[in-house]
Amino acid sequence: MAKVRLRTWRRLVLILLATIFVAIVYRWISLERLLHFAPPEVTATPTPTSTLTPTRPPVVTGKLDTGKLFNGITLHSTVEASPGADATTERVDPESYVLDLKLRARVPTPNKTIEDLAKVSPQLPALLPGLAAMFSPDPVSPLFTELYNTKVRMLRENLVRLDLLLSRHNFFDCQTVLQLQHPQSHRKALLLQADMDVDADGSDADRMPIGTGAPTNFKPFTSYRWLKKTPAPNPYLPATEERLKHAEDELGLPATTPERKRDLRNTITQLRTELGTLKKFSFLIGATDPYIVIPSAFTHGRESTKTGDYALVIFGGDVYPAIVGDIGPNDKVGEASLRIAKEINVLATPYNRPVSDLKVTYLIFQGTANTPFGPPDLDKIEARCQKLVDEIGGATVPLHHWENIIPPPPTPTPTSTPQPTAAATTPTPTASLSPGPSISPSASPSATFAFPLPSPSATR
């Protein structure tokens, strides 16, 4: 009996010790979890009082595939690890886990001679034999330096926004910018050698009541504009009005944050301005009109280029007459309307450039714009460009002839004029012989299309 009692006491002691051990372990685990999930105490990171204390660097968050993010940029990556303090301290120190970004870019040297241009565009000297005489000892325009200074500045500003960095292609998009002048006629011209991106912007309800589509980044207006001539509404008005209504409705919601309201007010102001512009003006149409786009910086200065100036686009063995129709961002060069792009390469779209190499020459005749602006007259553009080409020595090939590919407006259906009814007792024998309004087959209403007709192959 004594042995049984002793065994029982031993079991109770063991159970009590096991209970105490489990309680200690559970308490320890709970403290570890609390330290793991609890934010660091305020006293561990005192607020700096000096204005000279560096601010916390921006934090890169989200899923980023650097191999795709830096498209066209050569990556050299290494990981350096060094001893530090305890993990709790290092976790709250922004300098303990750092990615240093250093982008190295070589600024290109511009071409300066006709021989340099011929290395990229071999047919250029033969197409414009008088071009060589227009070169001065140092023909490089200050705009080339300004262009690449802008590119470098944009890289610096966007370095912490990796998704906004210029790609390699867009950084090296300009071979040269030259200021030329013919020695006899004194005709001045700005020469650019670049690639060709596509501009599909613009709209004109007077000429094309139905829109040509709205690709990404589409704008229904261009810098070249004129007062509307008919009451036909712009085809992109409903979409703009809908965006305005949506922004106004969101602005009135109680849950909208102050920061969002500030952005919405700016958006509403911009959309109201766009609505007024669309109701008042007509614009060029990228799909139908031959025009080029220049950076905004090129429109300033003593010998600046202006909207409406006449221009030539030279590629391969062809010379295309055009005008300066739109103004673009300051860090990109080389852009033409979809009409020119498709004439050069039928596969061109707003998303597919016709020429990726720096083999397109843009020759802009400064100070030649005709005002006031109006709907583009393709024959006038060709004739004016031909006269300007003659002033710099002529061209060895005819300028490309642009056909008007905008469908004609539908012919109004004639309405019959009611004939007076003759009395039953006095029929008029000649009534059946009176010629009534007739419609010939050629007078039937013409078909209309939502998109421009293809350019005739005979024009090539």
Short mmCIF file of C-alpha atoms in Angstrom, two decimals:
data_model
loop_
_atom_site.label_atom_id
_atom_site.label_comp_id
_atom_site.label_asym_id
_atom_site.label_seq_id
_atom_site.Cartn_x
_atom_site.Cartn_y
_atom_site.Cartn_z
CA MET A 1 0.00 0.00 0.00
CA ALA A 2 2.88 2.36 0.79
CA LYS A 3 4.47 1.58 -2.53
CA VAL A 4 1.27 2.50 -4.35
CA ARG A 5 1.02 5.86 -2.55
CA LEU A 6 4.66 6.66 -3.33
CA ARG A 7 4.14 5.88 -7.00
CA THR A 8 1.08 8.11 -7.08
CA TRP A 9 2.97 11.03 -5.56
CA ARG A 10 5.73 10.62 -8.09
CA ARG A 11 3.25 10.76 -10.93
CA LEU A 12 1.63 13.91 -9.55
CA VAL A 13 5.03 15.61 -9.23
CA LEU A 14 5.95 14.71 -12.80
CA ILE A 15 2.62 16.03 -14.09
CA LEU A 16 3.10 19.28 -12.17
CA LEU A 17 6.63 19.75 -13.54
CA ALA A 18 5.42 19.05 -17.10
CA THR A 19 2.63 21.61 -16.67
CA ILE A 20 5.10 24.25 -15.48
CA PHE A 21 7.42 23.50 -18.44
CA VAL A 22 4.59 23.79 -20.97
CA ALA A 23 3.50 27.12 -19.45
CA ILE A 24 7.04 28.51 -19.71
CA VAL A 25 7.41 27.40 -23.35
CA TYR A 26 4.01 28.84 -24.30
CA ARG A 27 4.89 32.16 -22.65
CA TRP A 28 8.19 32.30 -24.54
CA ILE A 29 6.51 31.55 -27.90
CA SER A 30 3.88 34.24 -27.26
CA LEU A 31 6.55 36.88 -26.59
CA GLU A 32 8.44 35.95 -29.77
CA ARG A 33 5.29 36.24 -31.88
CA LEU A 34 4.46 39.60 -30.31
CA LEU A 35 7.91 40.98 -31.13
CA HIS A 36 7.66 39.59 -34.62
CA PHE A 37 4.36 41.22 -35.54
CA ALA A 38 4.41 44.37 -33.44
CA PRO A 39 5.71 47.58 -35.07
CA PRO A 40 8.97 49.03 -33.76
CA GLU A 41 8.62 51.31 -30.76
CA VAL A 42 8.71 55.03 -31.36
CA THR A 43 11.62 55.44 -28.97
CA ALA A 44 13.78 53.18 -31.12
CA THR A 45 13.70 55.65 -34.05
CA PRO A 46 13.54 59.20 -32.66
CA THR A 47 12.30 61.92 -35.00
CA PRO A 48 15.24 63.92 -36.38
CA THR A 49 15.15 67.58 -35.54
CA SER A 50 17.91 68.79 -37.85
CA THR A 51 16.88 69.98 -41.30
CA LEU A 52 20.17 68.59 -42.64
CA THR A 53 19.22 64.99 -41.86
CA PRO A 54 18.82 63.09 -45.18
CA THR A 55 15.30 61.99 -46.04
CA ARG A 56 14.40 58.36 -46.34
CA PRO A 57 15.10 57.02 -49.86
CA PRO A 58 12.11 56.00 -52.01
CA VAL A 59 11.13 52.36 -51.60
CA VAL A 60 10.67 50.09 -54.63
CA THR A 61 7.60 47.91 -54.07
CA GLY A 62 5.50 45.53 -56.12
CA LYS A 63 6.50 42.75 -58.49
CA LEU A 64 9.15 43.98 -60.91
CA ASP A 65 10.77 41.81 -63.57
CA THR A 66 14.02 43.69 -64.06
CA GLY A 67 14.84 41.70 -67.17
CA LYS A 68 11.75 43.12 -68.86
CA LEU A 69 11.68 46.44 -67.02
CA PHE A 70 15.04 47.57 -68.38
CA ASN A 71 14.15 46.75 -71.97
CA GLY A 72 17.18 47.56 -74.08
CA ILE A 73 19.36 48.56 -71.10
CA THR A 74 22.40 46.40 -70.37
CA LEU A 75 22.34 45.20 -66.75
CA HIS A 76 25.38 44.51 -64.57
CA SER A 77 24.16 43.26 -61.18
CA THR A 78 26.02 42.17 -58.04
CA VAL A 79 25.01 41.47 -54.43
CA GLU A 80 27.29 42.70 -51.62
CA ALA A 81 26.72 41.43 -48.07
CA SER A 82 28.49 42.80 -44.96
CA PRO A 83 28.18 42.15 -41.17
CA GLY A 84 25.61 44.28 -39.38
CA ALA A 85 23.78 44.67 -36.07
CA ASP A 86 21.02 42.42 -34.82
CA ALA A 87 18.11 41.71 -37.18
CA THR A 88 15.60 43.80 -35.23
CA THR A 89 17.81 46.89 -35.56
CA GLU A 90 18.67 46.29 -39.21
CA ARG A 91 15.03 45.70 -40.16
CA VAL A 92 14.05 49.28 -39.27
CA ASP A 93 17.17 50.89 -40.78
CA PRO A 94 16.42 51.96 -44.39
CA GLU A 95 20.15 51.84 -45.24
CA SER A 96 20.51 48.18 -44.28
CA TYR A 97 18.90 46.82 -47.45
CA VAL A 98 19.67 49.06 -50.44
CA LEU A 99 19.62 48.86 -54.22
CA ASP A 100 21.92 51.50 -55.75
CA LEU A 101 20.95 52.54 -59.28
CA LYS A 102 23.56 54.00 -61.57
CA LEU A 103 22.63 54.41 -65.22
CA ARG A 104 25.51 55.09 -67.59
CA ALA A 105 24.56 56.52 -70.99
CA ARG A 106 26.88 57.73 -73.74
CA VAL A 107 25.60 60.85 -75.49
CA PRO A 108 26.02 60.40 -79.26
CA THR A 109 28.04 62.71 -81.52
CA PRO A 110 25.96 64.30 -84.31
CA ASN A 111 26.72 63.82 -88.01
CA LYS A 112 28.16 67.00 -89.50
CA THR A 113 28.83 66.40 -93.20
CA ILE A 114 26.95 65.16 -96.23
CA GLU A 115 29.27 62.14 -96.23
CA ASP A 116 28.18 61.31 -92.68
CA LEU A 117 24.52 61.52 -93.71
CA ALA A 118 25.18 59.29 -96.72
CA LYS A 119 26.53 56.54 -94.45
CA VAL A 120 23.03 56.21 -93.00
CA SER A 121 20.97 57.28 -96.05
CA PRO A 122 23.09 56.44 -99.14
CA GLN A 123 20.56 57.83 -101.63
CA LEU A 124 20.17 61.23 -99.95
CA PRO A 125 22.97 63.13 -101.83
CA ALA A 126 21.66 61.89 -105.19
CA LEU A 127 18.03 62.73 -104.39
CA LEU A 128 18.88 66.32 -103.36
CA PRO A 129 22.09 67.25 -105.24
CA GLY A 130 22.03 70.82 -103.90
CA LEU A 131 22.04 69.69 -100.28
CA ALA A 132 25.85 69.50 -100.03
CA ALA A 133 26.18 73.23 -100.79
CA MET A 134 23.98 74.09 -97.79
CA PHE A 135 26.48 72.85 -95.18
CA SER A 136 28.44 75.43 -93.22
CA PRO A 137 31.73 74.58 -91.46
CA ASP A 138 29.77 73.80 -88.27
CA PRO A 139 26.16 73.08 -89.25
CA VAL A 140 25.09 71.27 -86.05
CA SER A 141 22.11 73.04 -84.51
CA PRO A 142 22.11 73.83 -80.78
CA LEU A 143 18.83 71.91 -80.74
CA PHE A 144 20.77 68.63 -80.87
CA THR A 145 22.59 69.42 -77.63
CA GLU A 146 19.36 70.69 -76.07
CA LEU A 147 17.58 67.48 -77.11
CA TYR A 148 20.09 65.19 -75.42
CA ASN A 149 20.38 67.45 -72.37
CA THR A 150 16.63 67.01 -72.00
CA LYS A 151 16.93 63.24 -72.37
CA VAL A 152 19.60 63.07 -69.65
CA ARG A 153 17.57 65.32 -67.35
CA MET A 154 14.52 63.11 -67.81
CA LEU A 155 16.62 60.06 -66.93
CA ARG A 156 17.73 61.71 -63.71
CA GLU A 157 14.19 62.74 -62.79
CA ASN A 158 12.70 59.33 -63.51
CA LEU A 159 15.46 57.11 -62.17
CA VAL A 160 13.37 56.17 -59.12
CA ARG A 161 10.42 55.54 -61.46
CA LEU A 162 11.94 52.67 -63.37
CA ASP A 163 8.85 52.22 -65.52
CA LEU A 164 9.25 55.76 -66.92
CA LEU A 165 12.86 55.49 -68.06
CA LEU A 166 13.53 56.03 -71.75
CA SER A 167 14.31 52.81 -73.55
CA ARG A 168 17.59 52.40 -75.41
CA HIS A 169 15.68 52.84 -78.68
CA ASN A 170 14.12 56.15 -77.65
CA PHE A 171 17.32 57.50 -76.11
CA PHE A 172 19.23 56.97 -79.36
CA ASP A 173 16.45 58.13 -81.69
CA CYS A 174 18.21 61.08 -83.35
CA GLN A 175 21.32 60.91 -85.55
CA THR A 176 21.72 64.64 -86.04
CA VAL A 177 20.05 68.06 -86.17
CA LEU A 178 21.57 70.47 -88.71
CA GLN A 179 20.82 74.11 -89.50
CA LEU A 180 21.33 74.56 -93.25
CA GLN A 181 21.11 77.46 -95.70
CA HIS A 182 21.44 77.52 -99.48
CA PRO A 183 24.19 79.93 -100.60
CA GLN A 184 22.27 81.35 -103.62
CA SER A 185 18.60 81.41 -102.59
CA HIS A 186 19.41 81.83 -98.85
CA ARG A 187 16.60 79.38 -98.14
CA LYS A 188 16.98 78.00 -94.61
CA ALA A 189 16.09 74.49 -93.58
CA LEU A 190 16.36 72.34 -90.46
CA LEU A 191 17.51 68.77 -91.17
CA LEU A 192 16.79 65.88 -88.81
CA GLN A 193 17.99 62.33 -89.27
CA ALA A 194 16.00 59.92 -87.10
CA ASP A 195 13.65 56.95 -87.04
CA MET A 196 9.87 57.22 -87.50
CA ASP A 197 7.21 56.74 -84.87
CA VAL A 198 3.52 57.01 -85.76
CA ASP A 199 1.09 59.80 -84.88
CA ALA A 200 -2.58 58.83 -85.32
CA ASP A 201 -4.09 61.85 -83.55
CA GLY A 202 -6.58 64.38 -84.84
CA SER A 203 -10.18 64.66 -85.98
CA ASP A 204 -12.29 66.81 -88.26
CA ALA A 205 -16.06 66.34 -88.30
CA ASP A 206 -16.38 68.68 -91.29
CA ARG A 207 -14.38 66.31 -93.51
CA MET A 208 -14.89 62.98 -91.71
CA PRO A 209 -17.95 62.86 -89.42
CA ILE A 210 -17.04 59.33 -88.28
CA GLY A 211 -13.88 58.87 -86.22
CA THR A 212 -10.93 56.75 -87.31
CA GLY A 213 -10.56 54.96 -84.01
CA ALA A 214 -8.92 55.81 -80.69
CA PRO A 215 -5.71 53.84 -80.05
CA THR A 216 -3.79 54.10 -76.79
CA ASN A 217 -2.62 57.68 -76.03
CA PHE A 218 -4.88 58.99 -78.82
CA LYS A 219 -5.76 62.68 -78.78
CA PRO A 220 -8.56 63.98 -81.02
CA PHE A 221 -6.71 67.25 -81.69
CA THR A 222 -3.44 68.42 -83.25
CA SER A 223 -1.44 71.63 -82.93
CA TYR A 224 -2.44 72.54 -86.49
CA ARG A 225 -6.09 73.63 -86.22
CA TRP A 226 -8.64 76.00 -87.69
CA LEU A 227 -12.15 77.23 -86.93
CA LYS A 228 -14.89 74.74 -87.75
CA LYS A 229 -16.80 75.45 -90.93
CA THR A 230 -19.93 73.34 -90.31
CA PRO A 231 -22.09 72.53 -87.26
CA ALA A 232 -21.19 68.82 -87.51
CA PRO A 233 -20.25 67.62 -83.99
CA ASN A 234 -16.82 66.17 -83.39
CA PRO A 235 -17.08 62.35 -83.29
CA TYR A 236 -15.04 62.22 -80.06
CA LEU A 237 -17.25 64.65 -78.10
CA PRO A 238 -19.46 61.96 -76.48
CA ALA A 239 -16.48 60.07 -75.05
CA THR A 240 -14.96 63.26 -73.65
CA GLU A 241 -18.29 64.32 -72.13
CA GLU A 242 -18.65 60.89 -70.53
CA ARG A 243 -15.19 61.14 -68.96
CA LEU A 244 -16.08 64.59 -67.63
CA LYS A 245 -19.32 63.32 -66.10
CA HIS A 246 -17.53 60.39 -64.47
CA ALA A 247 -14.91 62.71 -62.94
CA GLU A 248 -17.58 65.12 -61.64
CA ASP A 249 -19.57 62.26 -60.11
CA GLU A 250 -16.49 60.87 -58.36
CA LEU A 251 -15.60 64.33 -57.05
CA GLY A 252 -18.95 64.51 -55.28
CA LEU A 253 -18.60 61.19 -53.46
CA PRO A 254 -18.09 61.47 -49.67
CA ALA A 255 -15.44 58.72 -49.74
CA THR A 256 -13.17 60.58 -52.16
CA THR A 257 -9.91 61.53 -50.45
CA PRO A 258 -8.57 65.12 -50.56
CA GLU A 259 -5.61 64.03 -52.71
CA ARG A 260 -7.94 62.35 -55.19
CA LYS A 261 -10.21 65.39 -55.24
CA ARG A 262 -7.24 67.59 -56.16
CA ASP A 263 -6.41 65.30 -59.08
CA LEU A 264 -10.06 65.20 -60.15
CA ARG A 265 -10.32 69.00 -60.16
CA ASN A 266 -7.29 69.19 -62.45
CA THR A 267 -8.78 66.52 -64.70
CA ILE A 268 -12.15 68.29 -64.84
CA THR A 269 -10.49 71.58 -65.80
CA GLN A 270 -8.54 69.85 -68.55
CA LEU A 271 -11.59 67.99 -69.91
CA ARG A 272 -13.69 71.16 -69.99
CA THR A 273 -10.94 72.88 -71.96
CA GLU A 274 -10.80 69.93 -74.37
CA LEU A 275 -14.57 70.04 -74.86
CA GLY A 276 -14.43 73.73 -75.76
CA THR A 277 -11.58 73.07 -78.18
CA LEU A 278 -13.37 70.16 -79.88
CA LYS A 279 -16.53 72.24 -80.33
CA LYS A 280 -14.68 75.22 -81.79
CA PHE A 281 -11.90 73.81 -84.00
CA SER A 282 -11.15 71.24 -86.66
CA PHE A 283 -7.83 69.41 -86.81
CA LEU A 284 -5.61 67.35 -89.04
CA ILE A 285 -6.35 63.63 -89.22
CA GLY A 286 -3.37 61.33 -88.76
CA ALA A 287 -4.85 58.61 -90.97
CA THR A 288 -5.48 60.90 -93.95
CA ASP A 289 -3.16 63.94 -93.79
CA PRO A 290 0.62 64.01 -94.42
CA TYR A 291 2.30 65.78 -91.51
CA ILE A 292 5.24 65.40 -89.15
CA VAL A 293 5.68 65.97 -85.41
CA ILE A 294 8.51 67.99 -83.84
CA PRO A 295 9.54 68.49 -80.20
CA SER A 296 8.16 71.54 -78.44
CA ALA A 297 11.68 72.85 -77.84
CA PHE A 298 12.18 73.16 -81.60
CA THR A 299 9.45 75.83 -81.76
CA HIS A 300 11.38 78.35 -79.62
CA GLY A 301 14.31 80.56 -80.48
CA ARG A 302 15.43 82.89 -83.23
CA GLU A 303 15.36 80.32 -86.05
CA SER A 304 12.58 78.16 -84.68
CA THR A 305 10.28 75.83 -86.53
CA LYS A 306 6.56 76.56 -86.36
CA THR A 307 3.35 74.65 -86.80
CA GLY A 308 2.35 74.74 -90.47
CA ASP A 309 5.88 74.99 -91.88
CA TYR A 310 6.37 72.93 -95.04
CA ALA A 311 8.63 69.90 -94.87
CA LEU A 312 10.00 66.93 -96.77
CA VAL A 313 10.21 63.36 -95.52
CA ILE A 314 12.92 61.43 -97.36
CA PHE A 315 13.28 57.69 -97.10
CA GLY A 316 14.89 55.29 -99.53
CA GLY A 317 14.38 56.73 -103.01
CA ASP A 318 11.21 58.70 -102.28
CA VAL A 319 10.55 62.29 -101.25
CA TYR A 320 7.23 62.98 -99.51
CA PRO A 321 5.82 66.53 -99.16
CA ALA A 322 4.32 67.33 -95.76
CA ILE A 323 3.72 70.05 -93.17
CA VAL A 324 4.55 70.38 -89.48
CA GLY A 325 1.21 69.34 -88.00
CA ASP A 326 1.76 68.54 -84.35
CA ILE A 327 4.06 69.33 -81.42
CA GLY A 328 5.36 66.48 -79.27
CA PRO A 329 7.42 65.94 -76.09
CA ASN A 330 10.88 67.45 -75.77
CA ASP A 331 12.76 64.17 -75.27
CA LYS A 332 11.78 62.36 -78.48
CA VAL A 333 12.39 63.01 -82.18
CA GLY A 334 11.21 61.33 -85.36
CA GLU A 335 7.45 61.04 -85.83
CA ALA A 336 5.06 61.32 -88.75
CA SER A 337 1.36 60.87 -89.36
CA LEU A 338 -0.12 57.45 -89.97
CA ARG A 339 -0.77 58.51 -93.59
CA ILE A 340 2.97 58.95 -94.26
CA ALA A 341 3.87 55.88 -92.21
CA LYS A 342 1.58 53.60 -94.22
CA GLU A 343 2.88 55.01 -97.50
CA ILE A 344 6.40 54.02 -96.44
CA ASN A 345 5.41 50.68 -94.91
CA VAL A 346 1.95 49.18 -95.31
CA LEU A 347 2.41 47.28 -92.04
CA ALA A 348 2.66 50.51 -90.03
CA THR A 349 0.08 51.03 -87.29
CA PRO A 350 -0.15 53.33 -84.26
CA TYR A 351 1.71 50.54 -82.41
CA ASN A 352 4.14 49.49 -85.16
CA ARG A 353 6.63 52.05 -86.48
CA PRO A 354 7.38 51.87 -90.22
CA VAL A 355 11.14 52.55 -89.81
CA SER A 356 13.12 51.61 -86.69
CA ASP A 357 16.59 52.54 -87.98
CA LEU A 358 17.81 56.15 -88.08
CA LYS A 359 17.40 56.31 -91.86
CA VAL A 360 14.60 58.85 -92.25
CA THR A 361 15.54 62.43 -93.17
CA TYR A 362 13.18 65.26 -92.22
CA LEU A 363 13.88 68.58 -93.97
CA ILE A 364 11.81 71.44 -92.53
CA PHE A 365 11.65 74.79 -94.31
CA GLN A 366 11.47 77.27 -91.46
CA GLY A 367 9.16 80.27 -91.64
CA THR A 368 7.10 78.97 -94.57
CA ALA A 369 3.73 78.37 -92.87
CA ASN A 370 0.68 79.91 -94.54
CA THR A 371 -1.83 81.57 -92.24
CA PRO A 372 -4.65 81.46 -91.41
CA PHE A 373 -4.76 77.67 -91.23
CA GLY A 374 -7.47 75.70 -92.97
CA PRO A 375 -8.28 72.20 -94.20
CA PRO A 376 -5.15 70.75 -95.83
CA ASP A 377 -5.00 71.12 -99.60
CA LEU A 378 -2.84 68.20 -100.74
CA ASP A 379 -2.16 69.66 -104.18
CA LYS A 380 -1.10 72.96 -102.61
CA ILE A 381 1.22 71.17 -100.19
CA GLU A 382 2.88 69.36 -103.07
CA ALA A 383 3.22 72.51 -105.20
CA ARG A 384 4.60 74.59 -102.34
CA CYS A 385 7.13 71.90 -101.37
CA GLN A 386 8.20 71.58 -105.01
CA LYS A 387 8.91 75.32 -105.16
CA LEU A 388 10.94 75.14 -101.95
CA VAL A 389 12.89 72.14 -103.25
CA ASP A 390 13.72 74.09 -106.41
CA GLU A 391 15.15 76.86 -104.22
CA ILE A 392 17.74 74.45 -102.77
CA GLY A 393 18.83 72.88 -106.04
CA GLY A 394 15.88 70.64 -106.92
CA ALA A 395 15.27 66.91 -106.60
CA THR A 396 16.17 64.18 -109.05
CA VAL A 397 12.82 62.41 -108.52
CA PRO A 398 9.28 63.81 -108.59
CA LEU A 399 7.73 64.51 -105.21
CA HIS A 400 5.22 61.95 -104.07
CA HIS A 401 1.69 62.84 -105.12
CA TRP A 402 -0.88 62.55 -102.34
CA GLU A 403 -4.38 61.43 -103.29
CA ASN A 404 -7.33 62.56 -101.21
CA ILE A 405 -8.49 59.33 -99.53
CA ILE A 406 -11.27 60.87 -97.43
CA PRO A 407 -14.60 59.48 -98.68
CA PRO A 408 -16.86 62.16 -100.16
CA PRO A 409 -19.90 63.19 -98.12
CA PRO A 410 -23.12 61.39 -99.03
CA THR A 411 -25.13 63.05 -101.80
CA PRO A 412 -28.47 64.33 -100.45
CA THR A 413 -31.41 62.28 -101.73
CA PRO A 414 -33.55 64.52 -103.95
CA THR A 415 -37.18 64.93 -102.87
CA SER A 416 -39.99 64.98 -105.41
CA THR A 417 -42.03 68.17 -105.70
CA PRO A 418 -45.76 67.36 -105.42
CA GLN A 419 -47.58 68.04 -108.71
CA PRO A 420 -50.97 69.80 -108.61
CA THR A 421 -53.87 67.35 -108.83
CA ALA A 422 -55.93 67.85 -111.96
CA ALA A 423 -59.72 67.90 -111.75
CA ALA A 424 -61.36 64.61 -112.68
CA THR A 425 -63.63 66.27 -115.25
CA THR A 426 -60.81 68.18 -116.98
CA PRO A 427 -57.84 65.82 -117.30
CA THR A 428 -54.65 67.38 -118.58
CA PRO A 429 -53.35 65.33 -121.52
CA THR A 430 -49.81 66.65 -121.09
CA ALA A 431 -49.59 65.83 -117.40
CA SER A 432 -48.13 62.39 -118.11
CA LEU A 433 -45.57 63.96 -120.44
CA SER A 434 -44.28 66.49 -117.96
CA PRO A 435 -40.76 65.52 -116.92
CA GLY A 436 -40.61 64.86 -113.20
CA PRO A 437 -37.51 64.79 -111.07
CA SER A 438 -35.36 61.85 -112.09
CA ILE A 439 -32.32 60.32 -110.48
CA SER A 440 -29.55 59.02 -112.67
CA PRO A 441 -27.45 56.09 -111.50
CA SER A 442 -24.46 58.38 -111.13
CA ALA A 443 -26.38 60.59 -108.73
CA SER A 444 -27.04 57.84 -106.21
CA PRO A 445 -25.71 58.48 -102.73
CA SER A 446 -22.06 57.60 -102.33
CA ALA A 447 -21.03 55.03 -99.75
CA THR A 448 -19.36 56.30 -96.62
CA PHE A 449 -16.73 54.49 -94.58
CA ALA A 450 -15.54 54.73 -91.00
CA PHE A 451 -11.91 54.47 -92.09
CA PRO A 452 -10.00 56.03 -95.01
CA LEU A 453 -9.78 54.20 -98.30
CA PRO A 454 -6.38 52.70 -99.19
CA SER A 455 -4.10 54.92 -101.20
CA PRO A 456 -4.05 53.96 -104.89
CA SER A 457 -0.96 51.97 -105.82
CA ALA A 458 -0.54 54.07 -108.95
CA THR A 459 0.71 56.95 -106.87
CA ARG A 460 3.86 55.10 -105.87
#
